[in-house]
C-alpha cells in the first residue's frame, strides 16, 4: 500500500510542477486569475511534497545498521541518529530512544555520546527508588513550574497542568547538579528609558552532571515588577520581585547549600 502511494506521488509530482511553472509564466506574461493562484498553491504543495519524498527516499536507501543499544538490525528509515551535534554520533532504534525521558530527548539527540546514553540508563535505574519518593514541598511558576522536594533533595520542572495532575517532569537530584542560575531577566530597555515598571522573565537555568543535560526553562516570561531607582551619580535599579519567586529562589539555594555541606564541596556558580 505504501509503495503504491509513493508511486502515485512520484507520477503526479512532475505534472504538478509543470502546471505550476506554466501558470507562473502566464502570470508574468499576462493577467493573473483565480486559476493561476490555485495552480501556484498546488505547485508549492507539490514542491514541498517532493522535498519530503526525497528525504524519505534517502532514508530508505540507507544501508541497514544495528541499533547501538539492542543490536536490532534497522532499515534506513528506522534509524535514528543521536549525538548528531558531536563527532560521536550513533544509530539507535525508536524503542531504545523511548527509554530517555521526553524532557531530555531534544538535548540528548544533539549532544549525547553513546557513553552518555549508557550512563543515563544506569542513573535512571540506580536512582529510581530515591526519585519515587518525590513529594512537592515548594512550587512556583506560571508557564513551567519548578517543584522542590527539600526533604529528599529532589526537584523537577514540569508543565503547569502536569503539576495539577501530580505528574512532574523528570525528577532530578540536587546532588547531581553541576551549575545553576535562577533569577529575573528584564526585557531590553527601549531607547534607554525605564518607567516605574519593567517586564521580563523569571527563569531557571541548570546544568547536570548526571544525566548530562543543560537547559533553561521560563517559569514566567510575562512577569511585571515595580522598579526602584537608587543613587544620584550612578543609578542602581532594583526590582520588587514577587514573594513567591523570592521564596523559591531561597529554597532552591538552601537545598544546594545543604547538599554541598553534606559533600564538603564548594558551591557552583549562581546568580
Short mmCIF file of N, CA and C in Angstrom, two decimals, residues 138-142 146 148 182 202 219 225 240-252:
data_model
loop_
_atom_site.label_atom_id
_atom_site.label_comp_id
_atom_site.label_asym_id
_atom_site.label_seq_id
_atom_site.Cartn_x
_atom_site.Cartn_y
_atom_site.Cartn_z
N UNK A 138 7.68 22.69 47.91
CA UNK A 138 7.60 24.07 47.42
C UNK A 138 7.41 24.04 45.91
N UNK A 139 6.63 24.97 45.40
CA UNK A 139 6.50 25.08 43.94
C UNK A 139 6.20 26.51 43.55
N UNK A 140 6.61 26.85 42.31
CA UNK A 140 6.38 28.20 41.79
C UNK A 140 6.47 28.18 40.28
N UNK A 141 5.64 28.99 39.62
CA UNK A 141 5.73 29.14 38.17
C UNK A 141 4.37 29.23 37.52
N UNK A 142 4.35 29.87 36.35
CA UNK A 142 3.13 30.01 35.56
C UNK A 142 3.19 29.12 34.32
N UNK A 146 8.51 25.04 38.77
CA UNK A 146 9.64 24.45 39.49
C UNK A 146 9.09 23.85 40.77
N UNK A 148 10.04 21.55 44.18
CA UNK A 148 11.16 21.15 45.02
C UNK A 148 10.68 20.21 46.12
N UNK A 182 19.14 31.03 38.84
CA UNK A 182 17.70 31.27 39.00
C UNK A 182 17.53 32.75 39.29
N UNK A 202 11.05 35.26 34.59
CA UNK A 202 11.63 34.53 35.72
C UNK A 202 12.06 33.18 35.17
N UNK A 219 9.91 30.17 33.93
CA UNK A 219 8.82 29.93 34.86
C UNK A 219 7.67 30.90 34.59
N UNK A 225 7.35 43.78 37.23
CA UNK A 225 7.76 44.21 38.56
C UNK A 225 7.90 45.72 38.63
N UNK A 240 11.09 44.90 42.55
CA UNK A 240 10.27 44.36 43.64
C UNK A 240 9.67 43.04 43.18
N UNK A 241 10.46 41.97 43.24
CA UNK A 241 10.04 40.67 42.74
C UNK A 241 8.94 40.06 43.60
N UNK A 242 8.16 39.18 43.00
CA UNK A 242 7.06 38.52 43.70
C UNK A 242 7.58 37.71 44.88
N UNK A 243 6.82 37.70 45.95
CA UNK A 243 7.24 36.97 47.15
C UNK A 243 7.43 35.49 46.87
N UNK A 244 6.56 34.93 46.02
CA UNK A 244 6.67 33.51 45.69
C UNK A 244 7.97 33.18 44.98
N UNK A 245 8.39 34.10 44.10
CA UNK A 245 9.63 33.87 43.37
C UNK A 245 10.84 34.01 44.30
N UNK A 246 10.79 35.01 45.16
CA UNK A 246 11.87 35.18 46.14
C UNK A 246 11.97 33.95 47.03
N UNK A 247 10.84 33.41 47.42
CA UNK A 247 10.81 32.24 48.27
C UNK A 247 11.41 31.01 47.58
N UNK A 248 11.03 30.78 46.30
CA UNK A 248 11.52 29.59 45.61
C UNK A 248 13.02 29.70 45.34
N UNK A 249 13.52 30.93 45.08
CA UNK A 249 14.96 31.13 44.92
C UNK A 249 15.67 30.75 46.21
N UNK A 250 15.14 31.22 47.33
CA UNK A 250 15.75 30.95 48.63
C UNK A 250 15.78 29.46 48.94
N UNK A 251 14.66 28.77 48.69
CA UNK A 251 14.58 27.33 48.99
C UNK A 251 15.52 26.55 48.08
N UNK A 252 15.58 26.91 46.79
CA UNK A 252 16.46 26.21 45.85
C UNK A 252 17.91 26.34 46.31
#
